[in-house]
Short mmCIF file of C-alpha atoms in Angstrom, two decimals:
data_model
loop_
_atom_site.label_atom_id
_atom_site.label_comp_id
_atom_site.label_asym_id
_atom_site.label_seq_id
_atom_site.Cartn_x
_atom_site.Cartn_y
_atom_site.Cartn_z
CA ARG A 271 -0.27 0.02 -0.26
CA ARG A 272 1.21 3.67 -1.24
CA HIS A 273 -0.09 6.10 1.74
CA THR A 274 -0.15 9.93 0.37
CA ARG A 275 0.79 13.15 2.26
CA TYR A 276 1.17 16.45 1.10
CA ILE A 277 4.00 18.43 1.34
CA SER A 278 4.92 22.44 1.78
CA VAL A 279 7.26 23.19 -0.90
CA THR A 280 6.90 27.52 -0.74
CA GLY A 281 4.57 27.58 1.86
CA VAL A 282 1.42 26.56 0.23
CA GLN A 283 0.09 22.57 0.31
CA THR A 284 1.07 21.88 -3.54
CA CYS A 285 0.74 18.15 -3.97
CA ALA A 286 0.31 14.72 -2.57
CA LEU A 287 3.49 13.00 -2.49
CA PRO A 288 3.96 9.07 -2.06
CA ILE A 289 5.73 8.17 1.05
CA LEU A 290 9.29 6.87 -0.33
CA PHE A 291 12.17 4.77 0.83
CA PRO A 292 14.31 1.92 -1.12
CA GLY A 293 11.90 -0.71 0.23
CA HIS A 294 9.07 0.83 -1.51
CA VAL A 295 10.98 0.89 -4.70
CA ALA A 296 12.05 -2.69 -4.10
CA LEU A 297 8.37 -4.02 -4.13
CA THR A 298 7.71 -2.76 -7.67
CA HIS A 299 11.20 -2.47 -9.09
CA PRO A 300 13.56 -4.87 -7.17
CA ASP A 301 16.27 -5.35 -9.74
CA LYS A 302 16.70 -1.49 -10.74
CA PRO A 303 19.98 -0.15 -9.71
CA ALA A 304 19.48 2.50 -7.16
CA VAL A 305 23.80 2.57 -7.20
CA ILE A 306 26.32 2.38 -9.52
CA MET A 307 30.00 2.96 -8.86
CA ALA A 308 30.91 4.97 -12.14
CA ARG A 309 34.87 3.82 -12.44
CA THR A 310 33.95 -0.33 -11.99
CA GLY A 311 30.25 -0.66 -12.83
CA LYS A 312 29.40 -2.52 -9.55
CA THR A 313 25.78 -2.47 -9.29
CA ILE A 314 23.53 -2.67 -6.00
CA THR A 315 19.98 -3.09 -7.24
CA TYR A 316 17.24 -1.70 -4.96
CA ALA A 317 15.96 -5.31 -3.53
CA GLU A 318 19.93 -5.62 -2.36
CA LEU A 319 19.82 -2.10 -0.64
CA ASP A 320 16.58 -2.82 0.93
CA VAL A 321 17.76 -5.64 2.32
CA SER A 322 21.01 -4.53 3.31
CA ALA A 323 19.42 -1.34 5.07
CA ASN A 324 17.56 -3.69 7.30
CA LYS A 325 20.14 -5.97 8.23
CA ILE A 326 21.85 -2.72 9.31
CA SER A 327 18.72 -1.07 10.95
CA ARG A 328 18.70 -4.52 13.05
CA LEU A 329 22.09 -4.58 13.66
CA LEU A 330 22.09 -1.35 15.11
CA PHE A 331 19.11 -1.97 17.03
CA ASP A 332 20.05 -5.60 18.61
CA ALA A 333 23.34 -3.47 19.65
CA GLY A 334 21.06 -1.45 22.11
CA LEU A 335 21.06 1.53 19.73
CA ARG A 336 17.15 3.60 19.72
CA PRO A 337 15.85 6.36 17.29
CA GLY A 338 17.68 9.83 18.18
CA ASP A 339 21.04 8.11 19.27
CA ASN A 340 23.49 8.94 17.03
CA VAL A 341 26.23 6.96 14.55
CA ALA A 342 29.26 8.00 13.41
CA ILE A 343 30.14 7.14 9.50
CA CYS A 344 33.73 7.41 8.27
CA LEU A 345 33.66 6.48 4.78
CA GLU A 346 35.21 7.37 1.40
CA ASN A 347 32.63 7.15 -1.64
CA HIS A 348 31.87 3.01 -0.89
CA GLU A 349 29.57 1.06 -2.51
CA LYS A 350 28.27 0.01 0.70
CA PHE A 351 27.97 3.90 1.67
CA PHE A 352 24.00 4.09 1.17
CA ASP A 353 23.54 0.72 2.59
CA VAL A 354 24.68 2.37 5.76
CA VAL A 355 23.43 5.54 5.82
CA TRP A 356 19.95 3.91 4.98
CA GLY A 357 20.31 1.09 7.41
CA CYS A 358 20.65 4.09 10.15
CA HIS A 359 17.67 5.83 8.70
CA TYR A 360 15.64 2.76 9.12
CA ALA A 361 16.75 2.82 12.96
CA GLY A 362 15.25 6.55 13.61
CA LEU A 363 19.21 7.30 14.44
CA ILE A 364 21.17 10.66 14.02
CA TYR A 365 23.91 9.85 11.64
CA THR A 366 27.03 12.06 11.54
CA ALA A 367 28.76 11.51 7.74
CA CYS A 368 32.41 12.47 8.85
CA SER A 369 34.68 13.54 6.05
CA SER A 370 37.17 10.70 5.14
CA ARG A 371 40.30 13.36 4.47
CA LEU A 372 40.04 14.10 8.52
CA THR A 373 43.44 13.82 11.01
CA ALA A 374 43.02 11.51 13.61
CA ASP A 375 42.35 14.55 15.90
CA GLU A 376 39.99 15.98 14.11
CA LEU A 377 37.91 12.79 13.58
CA THR A 378 38.51 12.03 17.19
CA TYR A 379 36.63 15.13 17.97
CA ILE A 380 33.34 14.72 16.01
CA VAL A 381 32.98 11.16 17.08
CA ASN A 382 33.13 12.36 20.46
CA ASP A 383 31.09 15.90 20.00
CA CYS A 384 28.19 14.13 18.56
CA GLY A 385 28.06 11.62 21.48
CA ALA A 386 27.92 8.29 19.02
CA LYS A 387 27.41 5.24 20.23
CA ALA A 388 28.36 3.53 16.88
CA LEU A 389 31.01 4.20 14.30
CA ILE A 390 31.28 2.63 11.09
CA THR A 391 34.26 2.83 8.89
CA SER A 392 36.40 1.05 6.16
CA ALA A 393 39.94 -0.57 6.12
CA TYR A 394 40.67 2.09 3.77
CA LEU A 395 40.87 4.27 6.82
CA ALA A 396 42.40 2.32 9.21
CA PRO A 397 45.54 4.08 9.61
CA GLN A 398 43.17 7.12 11.05
CA ILE A 399 40.66 4.92 12.76
CA ALA A 400 43.61 3.07 14.80
CA VAL A 401 44.76 6.17 16.20
CA VAL A 402 41.68 7.13 17.07
CA ALA A 403 40.14 3.90 18.58
CA ASP A 404 41.25 4.61 22.05
CA LYS A 405 40.27 8.09 22.27
CA ILE A 406 36.35 7.32 21.82
CA PRO A 407 35.63 5.79 24.77
CA ASN A 408 31.84 5.99 24.62
CA VAL A 409 31.56 4.60 21.10
CA GLU A 410 30.39 0.81 21.44
CA LEU A 411 29.74 -0.79 18.42
CA ARG A 412 32.63 -0.53 15.99
CA LEU A 413 31.85 -1.28 12.70
CA MET A 414 34.69 -1.76 9.77
CA ILE A 415 34.20 -2.76 5.90
CA ASP A 416 36.87 -4.40 4.03
CA GLY A 417 39.18 -5.80 7.05
CA THR A 418 39.67 -5.41 10.41
CA ILE A 419 41.81 -4.21 13.06
CA ASP A 420 41.81 -4.23 16.95
CA GLY A 421 38.77 -3.30 18.80
CA PHE A 422 36.32 -3.76 15.84
CA GLU A 423 34.54 -5.91 14.38
CA HIS A 424 34.24 -7.40 10.93
CA PHE A 425 31.14 -5.39 9.63
CA GLU A 426 30.23 -7.88 6.53
CA ASP A 427 30.44 -11.01 9.45
CA ALA A 428 27.82 -8.71 11.47
CA VAL A 429 25.56 -7.41 9.04
CA ALA A 430 25.22 -11.60 7.49
CA LYS A 431 24.20 -13.01 10.95
CA SER A 432 21.32 -9.88 11.43
CA SER A 433 17.87 -10.63 10.51
CA SER A 434 16.26 -8.76 7.24
CA GLU A 435 12.90 -8.55 9.06
CA PRO A 436 12.37 -5.04 9.23
CA LEU A 437 12.11 -3.03 12.83
CA ALA A 438 8.67 -2.37 13.98
CA ASP A 439 7.00 1.14 13.78
CA ARG A 440 10.10 2.50 12.02
CA VAL A 441 10.64 6.08 12.25
CA ASP A 442 12.99 8.58 9.98
CA GLY A 443 16.37 9.05 10.97
CA SER A 444 18.27 12.31 10.36
CA ASP A 445 21.60 13.58 9.54
CA MET A 446 23.79 16.07 11.83
CA LEU A 447 26.78 16.90 9.32
CA TYR A 448 29.62 18.93 10.45
CA SER A 449 30.78 22.61 9.35
CA SER A 450 33.80 21.64 7.16
CA GLY A 451 35.81 23.84 9.86
CA THR A 452 36.77 27.31 7.76
CA THR A 453 36.33 28.91 10.71
CA GLY A 454 37.52 26.84 13.74
CA ARG A 455 36.27 23.61 15.14
CA PRO A 456 33.29 22.31 12.86
CA LYS A 457 30.04 21.95 14.59
CA GLY A 458 27.07 19.76 14.05
CA VAL A 459 23.84 21.14 12.51
CA ARG A 460 21.10 19.72 14.61
CA LEU A 461 18.11 20.00 12.99
CA ALA A 462 14.50 19.39 14.72
CA THR A 463 13.46 15.63 14.65
CA SER A 464 9.75 15.24 13.53
CA GLY A 465 9.51 11.20 14.26
CA ALA A 466 7.62 10.92 11.23
CA PRO A 467 6.92 7.35 10.01
CA LEU A 468 9.84 6.52 7.85
CA GLY A 469 9.54 7.55 4.45
CA SER A 470 7.33 10.79 5.27
CA PRO A 471 7.70 13.14 2.43
CA ILE A 472 10.47 15.86 3.22
CA PRO A 473 10.53 18.93 1.16
CA LEU A 474 13.74 18.28 -0.74
CA VAL A 475 11.64 15.72 -2.36
CA GLY A 476 9.23 18.07 -3.39
CA LEU A 477 11.67 20.60 -4.31
CA GLY A 478 13.72 18.21 -6.38
CA GLN A 479 10.57 17.31 -8.23
CA PHE A 480 9.01 20.23 -9.11
CA LEU A 481 12.36 22.26 -9.39
CA LEU A 482 14.54 19.94 -11.05
CA ALA A 483 12.46 17.13 -12.74
CA MET A 484 13.36 14.38 -10.66
CA ASP A 485 11.59 11.35 -10.94
CA VAL A 486 11.58 7.57 -11.45
CA ASN A 487 13.62 7.10 -14.57
CA MET A 488 16.33 9.69 -13.91
CA VAL A 489 20.10 8.43 -13.56
CA TYR A 490 21.91 10.74 -11.16
CA LEU A 491 25.50 11.28 -11.25
CA SER A 492 26.99 11.92 -7.96
CA PRO A 493 30.64 13.90 -8.44
CA ALA A 494 31.30 14.93 -4.80
CA PRO A 495 32.48 13.00 -1.43
CA LEU A 496 29.04 11.78 -0.36
CA TYR A 497 29.72 12.55 3.37
CA HIS A 498 29.06 16.01 2.48
CA ALA A 499 25.16 17.68 3.12
CA ALA A 500 24.41 18.22 -0.44
CA PRO A 501 25.51 14.83 -2.07
CA LEU A 502 24.28 12.78 0.54
CA ARG A 503 20.66 14.52 0.70
CA TRP A 504 20.27 14.80 -3.10
CA ASN A 505 21.14 10.79 -3.43
CA MET A 506 18.65 9.66 -0.81
CA VAL A 507 16.21 11.99 -2.99
CA VAL A 508 17.09 9.86 -5.84
CA HIS A 509 16.45 6.66 -3.78
CA ARG A 510 13.08 7.72 -2.63
CA LEU A 511 12.20 8.88 -6.03
CA GLY A 512 13.14 5.37 -7.49
CA GLY A 513 16.04 6.77 -9.78
CA THR A 514 20.08 5.64 -10.06
CA SER A 515 22.49 7.13 -8.48
CA VAL A 516 25.62 7.05 -10.62
CA ILE A 517 28.81 7.70 -7.62
CA MET A 518 32.41 8.83 -8.88
CA ASP A 519 35.06 8.04 -6.89
CA HIS A 520 36.54 11.41 -7.34
CA PHE A 521 35.78 14.46 -9.52
CA ASP A 522 37.87 14.42 -12.33
CA ALA A 523 36.85 16.61 -15.62
CA GLU A 524 37.11 14.13 -18.21
CA GLU A 525 35.96 11.09 -16.21
CA PHE A 526 32.88 13.64 -15.04
CA LEU A 527 32.04 13.61 -19.01
CA ALA A 528 32.95 10.18 -19.90
CA ALA A 529 30.45 9.34 -16.77
CA VAL A 530 27.52 10.92 -18.50
CA GLU A 531 27.79 9.65 -21.96
CA LYS A 532 28.18 5.89 -20.60
CA TYR A 533 25.52 5.95 -17.86
CA LYS A 534 23.12 8.14 -19.87
CA VAL A 535 23.01 10.30 -16.66
CA THR A 536 20.20 12.60 -17.26
CA HIS A 537 20.86 14.97 -13.52
CA THR A 538 24.05 16.38 -11.76
CA GLN A 539 25.31 18.40 -9.16
CA THR A 540 28.20 20.06 -9.24
CA VAL A 541 29.68 22.81 -7.52
CA PRO A 542 31.50 25.88 -9.54
CA THR A 543 35.22 24.42 -9.49
CA MET A 544 33.88 21.69 -11.22
CA PHE A 545 32.48 23.90 -13.84
CA VAL A 546 35.74 26.00 -14.12
CA ARG A 547 37.90 22.76 -14.53
CA MET A 548 35.62 21.55 -17.50
CA LEU A 549 36.03 24.30 -19.31
CA LYS A 550 39.56 24.39 -19.15
CA LEU A 551 39.99 21.09 -20.77
CA PRO A 552 41.22 21.11 -24.56
CA ASP A 553 38.61 21.84 -27.11
CA ASP A 554 38.96 18.33 -28.87
CA VAL A 555 38.21 16.73 -25.22
CA ARG A 556 35.25 18.60 -24.68
CA GLY A 557 34.22 17.53 -28.11
CA ARG A 558 34.73 13.98 -27.58
CA TYR A 559 31.52 13.12 -25.15
CA ASP A 560 27.97 13.01 -25.45
CA VAL A 561 25.89 15.03 -22.83
CA SER A 562 22.90 15.57 -24.57
CA SER A 563 21.02 12.86 -21.97
CA LEU A 564 21.44 15.57 -19.28
CA LYS A 565 18.16 17.42 -18.72
CA CYS A 566 19.33 18.72 -15.49
CA VAL A 567 22.49 20.75 -14.24
CA PHE A 568 22.38 22.26 -10.59
CA HIS A 569 25.20 23.59 -8.64
CA ALA A 570 25.53 25.43 -5.43
CA ALA A 571 27.99 25.38 -2.60
CA ALA A 572 29.62 28.42 -4.17
CA PRO A 573 28.31 31.88 -6.24
CA CYS A 574 29.52 30.78 -9.44
CA PRO A 575 31.42 33.97 -11.31
CA VAL A 576 29.22 35.03 -14.40
CA PRO A 577 31.71 34.04 -17.44
CA VAL A 578 31.57 30.50 -15.72
CA LYS A 579 28.17 30.00 -15.57
CA LEU A 580 27.74 31.65 -19.45
CA GLY A 581 30.14 29.38 -20.72
CA MET A 582 28.63 26.49 -19.07
CA ILE A 583 24.65 27.32 -20.53
CA GLN A 584 26.43 27.92 -23.88
CA TRP A 585 27.76 24.54 -23.55
CA PHE A 586 25.10 22.52 -21.84
CA GLY A 587 22.49 24.74 -22.96
CA PRO A 588 19.87 26.09 -20.18
CA ILE A 589 19.92 23.69 -18.32
CA ILE A 590 21.99 24.95 -15.70
CA HIS A 591 19.84 25.50 -12.38
CA GLU A 592 21.36 26.90 -8.92
CA TYR A 593 20.29 27.04 -5.32
CA TYR A 594 21.67 28.94 -2.45
CA ALA A 595 20.79 26.77 0.95
CA GLY A 596 22.70 24.96 3.69
CA SER A 597 22.50 22.28 6.28
CA GLU A 598 20.61 24.43 8.57
CA GLY A 599 17.45 24.17 6.08
CA ASN A 600 16.79 27.75 7.10
CA GLY A 601 15.92 29.16 3.87
CA PHE A 602 16.23 27.81 -0.01
CA VAL A 603 16.84 30.55 -3.14
CA TYR A 604 16.69 28.90 -6.52
CA CYS A 605 16.78 30.26 -10.22
CA ASN A 606 17.03 28.76 -13.55
CA SER A 607 19.00 29.36 -16.34
CA GLU A 608 16.61 31.80 -17.93
CA SER A 609 16.19 33.66 -14.63
CA TRP A 610 19.89 33.77 -13.99
CA LEU A 611 20.32 35.21 -17.51
CA ALA A 612 18.22 38.14 -16.76
CA HIS A 613 19.77 38.57 -13.85
CA GLN A 614 23.46 37.52 -14.45
CA GLY A 615 25.37 36.92 -10.79
CA THR A 616 22.30 36.22 -8.71
CA VAL A 617 21.75 32.59 -6.99
CA GLY A 618 17.92 33.29 -7.55
CA GLN A 619 14.79 34.21 -5.23
CA SER A 620 13.73 32.71 -1.97
CA LEU A 621 11.10 30.00 -1.86
CA ASN A 622 10.26 28.96 1.22
CA ALA A 623 11.47 32.22 3.39
CA VAL A 624 11.57 36.35 3.43
CA ILE A 625 15.29 37.59 2.90
CA HIS A 626 16.09 40.57 4.67
CA ILE A 627 19.30 42.00 4.10
CA CYS A 628 21.01 43.75 7.44
CA ASP A 629 23.71 46.10 8.82
CA ASP A 630 25.68 45.03 12.01
CA ASP A 631 23.16 46.33 14.41
CA GLY A 632 20.38 44.39 12.52
CA ASN A 633 19.00 47.24 10.54
CA GLU A 634 17.84 46.35 7.29
CA VAL A 635 19.38 48.21 4.26
CA PRO A 636 18.03 49.74 0.97
CA THR A 637 17.63 47.59 -1.90
CA GLY A 638 20.73 47.32 -3.87
CA GLU A 639 22.94 47.55 -0.62
CA SER A 640 25.04 44.55 0.84
CA GLY A 641 24.97 43.24 4.19
CA THR A 642 24.57 40.04 6.35
CA VAL A 643 21.58 37.82 4.73
CA TYR A 644 19.10 36.64 7.04
CA PHE A 645 15.98 34.45 6.31
CA GLU A 646 12.82 35.05 8.09
CA SER A 647 11.04 31.30 8.49
CA ASN A 648 10.07 28.79 10.60
CA ALA A 649 13.29 26.61 10.47
CA GLN A 650 14.64 25.26 13.88
CA PHE A 651 18.19 24.27 14.21
CA GLU A 652 21.03 24.93 16.34
CA TYR A 653 24.58 24.10 16.65
CA HIS A 654 25.48 21.13 18.88
CA ASN A 655 27.66 21.94 22.14
CA ASP A 656 27.82 25.58 21.08
CA PRO A 657 25.20 27.74 22.34
CA GLU A 658 27.45 30.89 20.95
CA LYS A 659 27.86 30.07 17.42
CA THR A 660 23.91 29.23 17.67
CA LYS A 661 23.14 32.60 19.36
CA ALA A 662 25.59 34.25 16.88
CA SER A 663 23.27 32.91 13.73
CA ARG A 664 20.27 34.83 14.87
CA ASP A 665 19.43 38.50 14.17
CA PRO A 666 20.59 40.80 17.13
CA GLN A 667 16.90 42.44 17.41
CA GLY A 668 15.55 38.96 18.29
CA ARG A 669 12.99 38.87 15.54
CA GLY A 670 13.70 34.62 14.80
CA TRP A 671 15.33 35.33 11.91
CA THR A 672 18.75 33.13 11.03
CA THR A 673 21.69 33.44 8.91
CA LEU A 674 24.45 30.96 7.47
CA GLY A 675 27.12 34.29 7.87
CA ASP A 676 27.32 35.39 4.06
CA ILE A 677 27.01 38.71 2.70
CA GLY A 678 25.01 39.83 -0.02
CA TYR A 679 22.12 42.42 -1.73
CA LEU A 680 18.70 41.83 -2.93
CA ASP A 681 18.19 43.65 -6.26
CA ASP A 682 14.30 45.17 -6.98
CA ASP A 683 13.06 42.02 -8.57
CA LYS A 684 14.11 40.42 -4.87
CA PHE A 685 16.75 38.49 -6.83
CA LEU A 686 19.75 37.86 -3.83
CA TYR A 687 23.08 38.21 -4.97
CA LEU A 688 25.94 36.96 -3.00
CA THR A 689 28.93 39.14 -2.13
CA ASP A 690 31.39 36.73 0.22
CA ARG A 691 31.55 35.25 3.59
CA LYS A 692 31.50 37.79 6.43
CA ALA A 693 34.43 36.39 7.79
CA PHE A 694 36.54 37.12 4.53
CA MET A 695 35.83 40.68 4.23
CA ILE A 696 38.58 42.82 3.95
CA ILE A 697 38.31 46.14 5.76
CA SER A 698 41.57 48.69 4.23
CA GLY A 699 41.57 51.94 5.15
CA GLY A 700 38.05 51.68 6.60
CA VAL A 701 36.96 50.52 3.39
CA ASN A 702 34.91 47.02 3.22
CA ILE A 703 36.36 44.67 -0.02
CA TYR A 704 34.85 41.79 -0.51
CA PRO A 705 37.85 39.45 -2.24
CA GLN A 706 34.92 37.29 -3.97
CA GLU A 707 34.87 39.73 -6.60
CA SER A 708 38.89 39.26 -7.76
CA GLU A 709 38.43 35.96 -7.22
CA ASN A 710 35.76 35.42 -9.45
CA VAL A 711 37.69 37.90 -12.10
CA LEU A 712 41.33 35.77 -11.55
CA ILE A 713 39.57 32.11 -12.37
CA THR A 714 38.80 33.43 -15.23
CA HIS A 715 42.33 34.17 -16.44
CA PRO A 716 43.46 31.22 -19.00
CA LEU A 717 46.96 30.95 -16.86
CA VAL A 718 44.96 30.08 -13.99
CA THR A 719 43.96 26.87 -12.49
CA ASP A 720 42.67 28.45 -8.89
CA VAL A 721 42.33 31.24 -7.09
CA ALA A 722 42.03 32.64 -3.12
CA VAL A 723 42.26 36.47 -2.43
CA PHE A 724 41.92 37.73 1.23
CA GLY A 725 43.33 40.18 3.33
CA ILE A 726 46.82 40.16 4.89
CA PRO A 727 48.27 42.81 7.23
CA HIS A 728 49.07 46.62 6.13
CA GLU A 729 50.74 49.18 8.67
CA GLU A 730 48.74 52.03 7.80
CA PHE A 731 45.50 50.48 5.74
CA GLY A 732 44.85 47.74 8.44
CA GLU A 733 44.94 44.95 5.51
CA GLU A 734 45.68 44.70 1.96
CA VAL A 735 44.57 42.56 -0.57
CA LYS A 736 46.69 39.20 -1.51
CA ALA A 737 46.28 36.52 -3.93
CA VAL A 738 47.57 32.99 -3.98
CA VAL A 739 47.01 31.54 -7.42
CA GLN A 740 47.69 27.72 -8.47
CA PRO A 741 49.05 28.74 -12.11
CA VAL A 742 48.27 26.33 -15.17
CA THR A 743 52.15 26.16 -15.81
CA MET A 744 54.54 26.92 -12.33
CA PRO A 745 56.98 30.03 -12.86
CA THR A 746 60.33 28.61 -13.13
CA SER A 747 62.07 31.82 -12.30
CA ASP A 748 61.68 35.07 -10.44
CA VAL A 749 61.63 36.83 -13.69
CA GLU A 750 58.53 34.38 -14.99
CA ARG A 751 56.74 34.52 -12.03
CA ARG A 752 57.09 38.60 -11.62
CA GLN A 753 55.83 38.74 -15.30
CA LEU A 754 52.71 36.16 -14.61
CA GLU A 755 52.05 38.57 -11.21
CA GLN A 756 52.11 41.91 -13.27
CA GLN A 757 49.67 40.47 -16.01
CA LEU A 758 47.47 38.86 -13.24
CA ILE A 759 47.05 42.21 -11.54
CA ALA A 760 46.97 44.66 -14.52
CA PHE A 761 43.86 41.67 -15.75
CA CYS A 762 42.38 41.90 -12.71
CA LYS A 763 42.25 46.30 -13.04
CA GLU A 764 40.59 45.90 -16.03
CA HIS A 765 37.79 44.33 -14.83
CA LEU A 766 37.31 45.88 -11.10
CA ALA A 767 38.25 49.33 -9.28
CA ASP A 768 42.12 49.24 -8.38
CA LEU A 769 41.65 48.95 -4.72
CA LYS A 770 39.73 45.65 -5.21
CA CYS A 771 42.81 44.16 -7.10
CA PRO A 772 45.28 42.42 -5.40
CA ARG A 773 48.73 44.05 -4.18
CA SER A 774 50.67 40.99 -4.91
CA ILE A 775 50.57 36.97 -5.79
CA ASP A 776 52.21 34.22 -4.46
CA PHE A 777 51.54 30.85 -6.31
CA ARG A 778 51.78 27.59 -5.38
CA PRO A 779 51.23 24.38 -7.34
CA GLU A 780 47.98 23.22 -5.15
CA LEU A 781 45.60 25.54 -3.39
CA PRO A 782 43.89 23.97 0.12
CA ARG A 783 40.43 23.04 -1.16
CA HIS A 784 37.96 20.35 0.34
CA PRO A 785 36.83 17.66 -2.25
CA THR A 786 33.50 19.32 -2.30
CA GLY A 787 34.80 22.52 -3.78
CA LYS A 788 35.12 23.97 -0.59
CA LEU A 789 38.27 26.54 -0.30
CA TYR A 790 40.40 26.78 3.01
CA LYS A 791 40.98 30.27 2.80
CA ARG A 792 41.44 30.43 6.80
CA LEU A 793 44.54 28.07 5.96
CA LEU A 794 45.97 30.49 3.98
CA LYS A 795 45.13 33.20 6.22
CA ASP A 796 46.55 32.44 9.21
CA GLU A 797 49.91 31.48 7.71
CA TYR A 798 50.33 35.20 6.49
CA TRP A 799 49.01 36.77 9.24
CA ALA A 800 51.28 34.22 11.84
CA GLN A 801 54.24 35.66 9.24
CA ALA A 802 53.26 38.97 10.12
CA GLY A 803 53.62 37.79 14.10
CA ARG A 804 49.83 39.34 14.73
CA ASN A 805 46.54 37.57 15.08
CA ILE A 806 43.58 38.05 12.63
#
């Protein structure tokens, strides 16, 4: 029997949606691929995914975990990733997917901070896990896939012994994901839990259906790390709707295009850095692959430079969609290609909250003027074990509005434009400078692969603008370095006011960037300020 409930996407009840999770899909399409690993072609059907999730949920229940308890998951983009996640979800647990790139110290902190009673990991991460093992005393159930180390059970053996009988009275689980740690220790975003029956409608399913044409026939290519909020949640939407997820081990521009052609991909989510790297492929490589199966390419995580977005629309067609949102779930801003072309540079219009742009005192600023972006919505969230950060996310005048910490402005049509993260704003001689502007210019230069712009100490003006660039080819001499530096600064000044452009540029073979595309700019800033003998 398929139940239905109404779901609100924009504040109005819009459509009856079926209650879905992999088990429902398995009833009618048991042999349909739920997960395909892009590189190897390894396939997991819906029947296999549902049986595995039931076994894992039963294993967790038999170990004493109950709805609302926490589980930590630390896996690479593994073929069993969604077996584990759906198993936790079936059990009504709160699951924290941890980055597989964390140091042992960082992972120890998150596992302890989230209150995990179980940890599920893989032999690929055994070196880090071996260091962590003695530092997580509250973790009672410890499972390792593809092998084992002291203190961990063999995941496959434990699951094989478990019953596939579904648990009784199942309720939806929920994720509690941690920020990437761009400013200090990462914090878990704890959302209000509903205790709703397993498979109850969620807003993201409605958004996927009505904005992005996601349905049972979709083939969704996932090129990013699965522990990140967007890949995790959108792949689960795919499984709720009965589509197929194609998972890349890691992003590679040419391999992405090859996967689109091989698997006849219809939907995918990217980040702007992926666009940049695809556009910088040689023309013969770009033209080698058939991408005509694509119906919807949506991106988020960072604003996209205008020339990059224009290049992708010209290449893929007007199928590029953009949204701005956070793990906190307090707002969802969206635009399609047509809206974006009419408002170039926007991240869209709000669909489920009123946007307010405020100064540091919480006063609303005029249209077109930049300030902190606040959402007025009913969403409830807090930062786990960090009441100060939770308080800082609320507007200072106590109206209940919340912010993700971004700076932006609205135009006359209520389209939102993001200027930068508040933490990265440069104040030079009393003037506010948003480094994203010069980053967006420099990344379009053909000799630039990646770029970070930030403020460094200046005795007279407080800060000055600095750029660190990953060039296509590293300079081999001081003369080449200086020539490239002058060329890029001049290029920036052709497009922006002088004060917004870097005064100097350093070159590095690679920048510290998260696999999801987020730049660890704080690491660079800290390095330069430490050299000056000062703190930011």
